[in-house]
Short mmCIF file of C-alpha atoms in Angstrom, two decimals:
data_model
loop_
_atom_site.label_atom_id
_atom_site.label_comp_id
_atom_site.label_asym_id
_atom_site.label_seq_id
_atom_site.Cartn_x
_atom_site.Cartn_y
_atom_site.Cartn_z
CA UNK A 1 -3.48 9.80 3.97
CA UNK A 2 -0.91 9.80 6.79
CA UNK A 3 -2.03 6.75 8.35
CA UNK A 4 -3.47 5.94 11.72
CA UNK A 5 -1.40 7.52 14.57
CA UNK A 6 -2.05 4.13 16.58
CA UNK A 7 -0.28 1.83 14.07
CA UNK A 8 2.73 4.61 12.85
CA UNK A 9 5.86 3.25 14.89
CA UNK A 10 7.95 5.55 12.75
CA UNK A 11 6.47 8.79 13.79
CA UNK A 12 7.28 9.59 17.43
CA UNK A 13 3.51 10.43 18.28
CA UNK A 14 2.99 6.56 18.40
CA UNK A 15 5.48 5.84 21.23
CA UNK A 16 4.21 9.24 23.11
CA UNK A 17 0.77 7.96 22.56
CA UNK A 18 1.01 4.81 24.19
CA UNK A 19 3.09 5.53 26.21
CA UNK A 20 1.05 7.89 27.68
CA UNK A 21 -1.85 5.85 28.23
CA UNK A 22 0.77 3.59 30.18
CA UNK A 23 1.71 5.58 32.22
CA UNK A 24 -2.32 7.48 32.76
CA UNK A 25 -3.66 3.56 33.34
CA UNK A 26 -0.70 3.16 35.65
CA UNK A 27 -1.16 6.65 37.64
CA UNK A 28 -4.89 5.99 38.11
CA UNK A 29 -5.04 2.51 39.10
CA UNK A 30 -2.55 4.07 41.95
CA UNK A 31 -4.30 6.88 42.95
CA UNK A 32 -7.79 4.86 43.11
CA UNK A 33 -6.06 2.03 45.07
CA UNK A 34 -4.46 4.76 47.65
CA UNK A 35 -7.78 6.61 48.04
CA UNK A 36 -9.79 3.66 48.75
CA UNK A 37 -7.13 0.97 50.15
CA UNK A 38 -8.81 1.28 53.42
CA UNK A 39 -12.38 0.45 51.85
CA UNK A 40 -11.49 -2.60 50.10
CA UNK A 41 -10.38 -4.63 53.11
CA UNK A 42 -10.04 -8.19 52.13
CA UNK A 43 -10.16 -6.80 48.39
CA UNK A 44 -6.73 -5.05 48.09
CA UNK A 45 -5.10 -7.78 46.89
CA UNK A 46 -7.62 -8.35 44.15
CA UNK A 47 -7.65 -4.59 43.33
CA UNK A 48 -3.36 -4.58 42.70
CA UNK A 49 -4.40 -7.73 40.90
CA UNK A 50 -6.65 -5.86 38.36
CA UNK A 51 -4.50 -3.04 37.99
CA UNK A 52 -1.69 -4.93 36.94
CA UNK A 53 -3.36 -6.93 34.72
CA UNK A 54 -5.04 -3.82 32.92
CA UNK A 55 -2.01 -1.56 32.36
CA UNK A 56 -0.17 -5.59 31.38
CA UNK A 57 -2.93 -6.08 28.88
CA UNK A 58 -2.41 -2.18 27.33
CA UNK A 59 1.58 -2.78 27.54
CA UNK A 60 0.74 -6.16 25.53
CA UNK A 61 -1.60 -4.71 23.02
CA UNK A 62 1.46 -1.87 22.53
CA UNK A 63 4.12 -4.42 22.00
CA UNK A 64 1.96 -6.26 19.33
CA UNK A 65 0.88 -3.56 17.66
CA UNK A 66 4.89 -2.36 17.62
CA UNK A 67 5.81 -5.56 15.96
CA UNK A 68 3.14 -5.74 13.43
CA UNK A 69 3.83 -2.89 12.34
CA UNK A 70 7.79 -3.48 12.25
CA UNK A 71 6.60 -6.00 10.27
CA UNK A 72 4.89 -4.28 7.97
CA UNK A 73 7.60 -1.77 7.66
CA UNK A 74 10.16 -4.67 6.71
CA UNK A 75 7.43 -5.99 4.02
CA UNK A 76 7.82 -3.19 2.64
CA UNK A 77 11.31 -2.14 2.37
CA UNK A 78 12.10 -5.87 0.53
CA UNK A 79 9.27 -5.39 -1.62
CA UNK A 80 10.61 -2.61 -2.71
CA UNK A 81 14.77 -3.89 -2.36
CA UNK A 82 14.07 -6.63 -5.13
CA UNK A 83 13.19 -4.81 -7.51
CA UNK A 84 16.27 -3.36 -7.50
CA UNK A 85 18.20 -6.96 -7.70
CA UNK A 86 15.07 -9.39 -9.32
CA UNK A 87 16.28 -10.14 -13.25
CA UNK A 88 12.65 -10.78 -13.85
CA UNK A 89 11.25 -8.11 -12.58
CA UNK A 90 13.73 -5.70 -14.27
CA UNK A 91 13.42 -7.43 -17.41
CA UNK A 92 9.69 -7.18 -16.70
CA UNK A 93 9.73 -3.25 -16.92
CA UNK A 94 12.03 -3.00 -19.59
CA UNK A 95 9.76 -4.67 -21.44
CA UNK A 96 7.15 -2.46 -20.47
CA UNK A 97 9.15 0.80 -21.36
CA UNK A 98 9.56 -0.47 -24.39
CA UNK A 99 6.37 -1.37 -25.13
CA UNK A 100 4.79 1.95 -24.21
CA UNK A 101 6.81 3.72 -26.34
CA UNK A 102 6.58 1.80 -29.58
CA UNK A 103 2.37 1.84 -28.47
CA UNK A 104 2.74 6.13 -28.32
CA UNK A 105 4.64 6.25 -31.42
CA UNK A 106 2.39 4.14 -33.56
CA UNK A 107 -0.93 5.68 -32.59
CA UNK A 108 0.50 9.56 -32.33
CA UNK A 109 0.24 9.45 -28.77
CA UNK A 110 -3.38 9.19 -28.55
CA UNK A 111 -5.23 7.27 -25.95
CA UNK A 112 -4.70 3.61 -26.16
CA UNK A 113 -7.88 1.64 -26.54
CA UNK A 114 -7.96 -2.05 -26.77
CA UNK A 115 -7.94 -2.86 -30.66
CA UNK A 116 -4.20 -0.30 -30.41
CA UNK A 117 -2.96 -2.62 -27.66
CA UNK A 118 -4.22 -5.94 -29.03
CA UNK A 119 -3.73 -5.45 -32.59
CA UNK A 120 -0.14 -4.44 -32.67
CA UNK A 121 2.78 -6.19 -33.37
CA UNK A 122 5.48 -8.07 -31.22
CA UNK A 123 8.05 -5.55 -30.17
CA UNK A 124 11.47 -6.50 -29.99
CA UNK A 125 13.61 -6.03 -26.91
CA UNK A 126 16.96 -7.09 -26.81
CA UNK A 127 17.00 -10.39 -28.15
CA UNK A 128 13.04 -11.59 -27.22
CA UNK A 129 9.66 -10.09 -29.13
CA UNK A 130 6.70 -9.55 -26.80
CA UNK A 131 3.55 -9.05 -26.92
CA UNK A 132 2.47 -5.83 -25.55
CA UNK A 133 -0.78 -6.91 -24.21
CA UNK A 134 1.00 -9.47 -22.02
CA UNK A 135 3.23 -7.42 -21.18
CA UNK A 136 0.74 -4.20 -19.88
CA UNK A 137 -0.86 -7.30 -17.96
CA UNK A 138 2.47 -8.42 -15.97
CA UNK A 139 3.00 -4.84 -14.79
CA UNK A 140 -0.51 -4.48 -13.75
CA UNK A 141 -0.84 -7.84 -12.20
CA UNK A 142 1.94 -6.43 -10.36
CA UNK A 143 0.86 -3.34 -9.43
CA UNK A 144 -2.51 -4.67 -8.51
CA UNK A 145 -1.19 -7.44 -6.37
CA UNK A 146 0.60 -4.27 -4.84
CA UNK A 147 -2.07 -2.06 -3.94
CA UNK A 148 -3.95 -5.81 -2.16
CA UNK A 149 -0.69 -5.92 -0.04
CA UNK A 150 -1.50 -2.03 0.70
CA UNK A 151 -5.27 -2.78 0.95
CA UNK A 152 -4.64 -5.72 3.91
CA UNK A 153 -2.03 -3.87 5.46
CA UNK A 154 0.77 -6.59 4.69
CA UNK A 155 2.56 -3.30 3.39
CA UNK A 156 3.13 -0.26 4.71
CA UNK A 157 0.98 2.78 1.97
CA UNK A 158 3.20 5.76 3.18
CA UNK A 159 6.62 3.70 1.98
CA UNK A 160 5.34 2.05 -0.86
CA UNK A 161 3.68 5.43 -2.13
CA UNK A 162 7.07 7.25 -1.74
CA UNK A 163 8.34 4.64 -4.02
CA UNK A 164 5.94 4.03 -6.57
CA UNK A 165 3.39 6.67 -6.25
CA UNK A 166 4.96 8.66 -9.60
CA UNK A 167 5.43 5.62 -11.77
CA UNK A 168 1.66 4.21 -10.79
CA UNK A 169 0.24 7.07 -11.79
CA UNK A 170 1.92 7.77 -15.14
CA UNK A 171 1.25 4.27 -15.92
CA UNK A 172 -2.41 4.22 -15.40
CA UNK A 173 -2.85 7.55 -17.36
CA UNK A 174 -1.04 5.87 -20.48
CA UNK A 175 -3.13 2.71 -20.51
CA UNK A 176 -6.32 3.63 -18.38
CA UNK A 177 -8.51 3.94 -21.55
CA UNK A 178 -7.34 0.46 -22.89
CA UNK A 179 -8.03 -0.92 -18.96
CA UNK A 180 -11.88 0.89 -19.49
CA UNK A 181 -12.52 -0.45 -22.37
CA UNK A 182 -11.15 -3.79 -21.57
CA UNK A 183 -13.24 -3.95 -18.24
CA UNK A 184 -16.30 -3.59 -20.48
CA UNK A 185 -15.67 -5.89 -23.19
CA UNK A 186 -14.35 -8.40 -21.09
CA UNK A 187 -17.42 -8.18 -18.77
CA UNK A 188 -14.38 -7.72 -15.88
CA UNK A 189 -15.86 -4.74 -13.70
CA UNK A 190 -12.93 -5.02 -11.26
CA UNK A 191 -10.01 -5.59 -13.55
CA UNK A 192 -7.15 -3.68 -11.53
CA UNK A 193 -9.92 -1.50 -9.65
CA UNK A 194 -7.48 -2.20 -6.16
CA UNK A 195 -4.52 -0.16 -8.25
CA UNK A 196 -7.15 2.35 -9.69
CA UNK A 197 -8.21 3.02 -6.27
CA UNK A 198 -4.46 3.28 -5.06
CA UNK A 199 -4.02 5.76 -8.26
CA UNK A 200 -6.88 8.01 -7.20
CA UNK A 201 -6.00 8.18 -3.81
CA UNK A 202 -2.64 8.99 -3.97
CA UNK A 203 -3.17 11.48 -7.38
CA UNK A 204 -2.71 15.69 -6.64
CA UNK A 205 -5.92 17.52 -6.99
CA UNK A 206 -4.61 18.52 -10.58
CA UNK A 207 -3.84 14.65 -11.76
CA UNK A 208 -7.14 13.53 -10.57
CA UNK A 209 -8.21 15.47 -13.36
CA UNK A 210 -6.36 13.48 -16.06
CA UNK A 211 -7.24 10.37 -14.49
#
């Protein structure tokens, strides 16, 4: 859960890390070269070559791994920033808070299965009705597209869970019947399964039990 060491630029284990292997690479090719500089004859000069190519390559491989994941780190932090500025996507969850609470009230807060979601009426918010089951989709297509960004590393998990990890789970306990059932009438095995997976993983030990 706390991420690989090798690609965690916030956490100052990373630098010491690599730095460290620097800095070992850079010690030993020394040492190895002063031991045996009077063995390798006509081959010092290839020997400095290869150490300085070696500890180059490792100082390379840190640099790009340090700006991937500053990358990452600034997909993140604007995926996260326009949702507090986006009209649509505000609107968007509005929409959805709405919708989940008219849903709760009409069925006595029981589980949501798929002839509650798709059977009820257009709900009115603001000045626009909406359908609820388009409107569970949106959020889910959003969440799922989400936890694919999280899945191929194109955003960070530890700063996206620290934003979203309450509301994804809340969400999926509210509608995860209605997503079941869905999956199985729909023949759609895999319908959300990358924000399922995101749910379990991130749940406590006592919300895994609700899930």
């Amino acid at each position: 859960m706390a991420g690989n060491l090798w690609t965690r630029i916030y956490d100052r284990r990373f630098h010491l890390v690599w730095m460290g292997w620097l800095l070992m690479l850079s010690v030993a090719g020394t040492i190895l070269t002063a031991k045996y500089w009077g063995e390798l004859g006509s081959a010092r000069y290839d020997a400095m070559v290869l150490e300085v190519l070696i500890v180059s390559f490792f100082a390379a491989l840190y640099g790009y791994r340090l700006s991937y994941r500053a990358a990452r780190l600034a997909n993140s932090f604007q995926h996260i920033a326009v949702q507090t500025r986006d009209g649509d996507l505000i609107q968007m969850f509005e929409e959805f808070r709405v919708v989940r609470r008219e849903l709760q009230a009409s069925n006595d807060k029981q589980p949501l299965d798929t002839d509650t979601v798709e059977a009820a009426k257009p709900v009115k918010v603001g000045e626009r009705k909406v359908r609820p089951a388009d409107v569970i989709k949106k959020v889910f297509n959003y969440y799922e597209a989400t936890a694919i960004g999280v899945k191929r590393h194109a955003l960070d998990e530890q700063m996206i869970k620290s934003w979203w990890r309450k509301s994804y789970i809340l969400d999926w306990m509210d509608f995860a019947e209605y997503i079941r059932a869905k999956r199985k009438r729909d023949r759609l095995p895999r319908l959300f399964i990358e924000y399922e997976s995101l749910v379990r993983r991130w749940a406590t030990e006592e919300e895994q039990g609700l899930l």
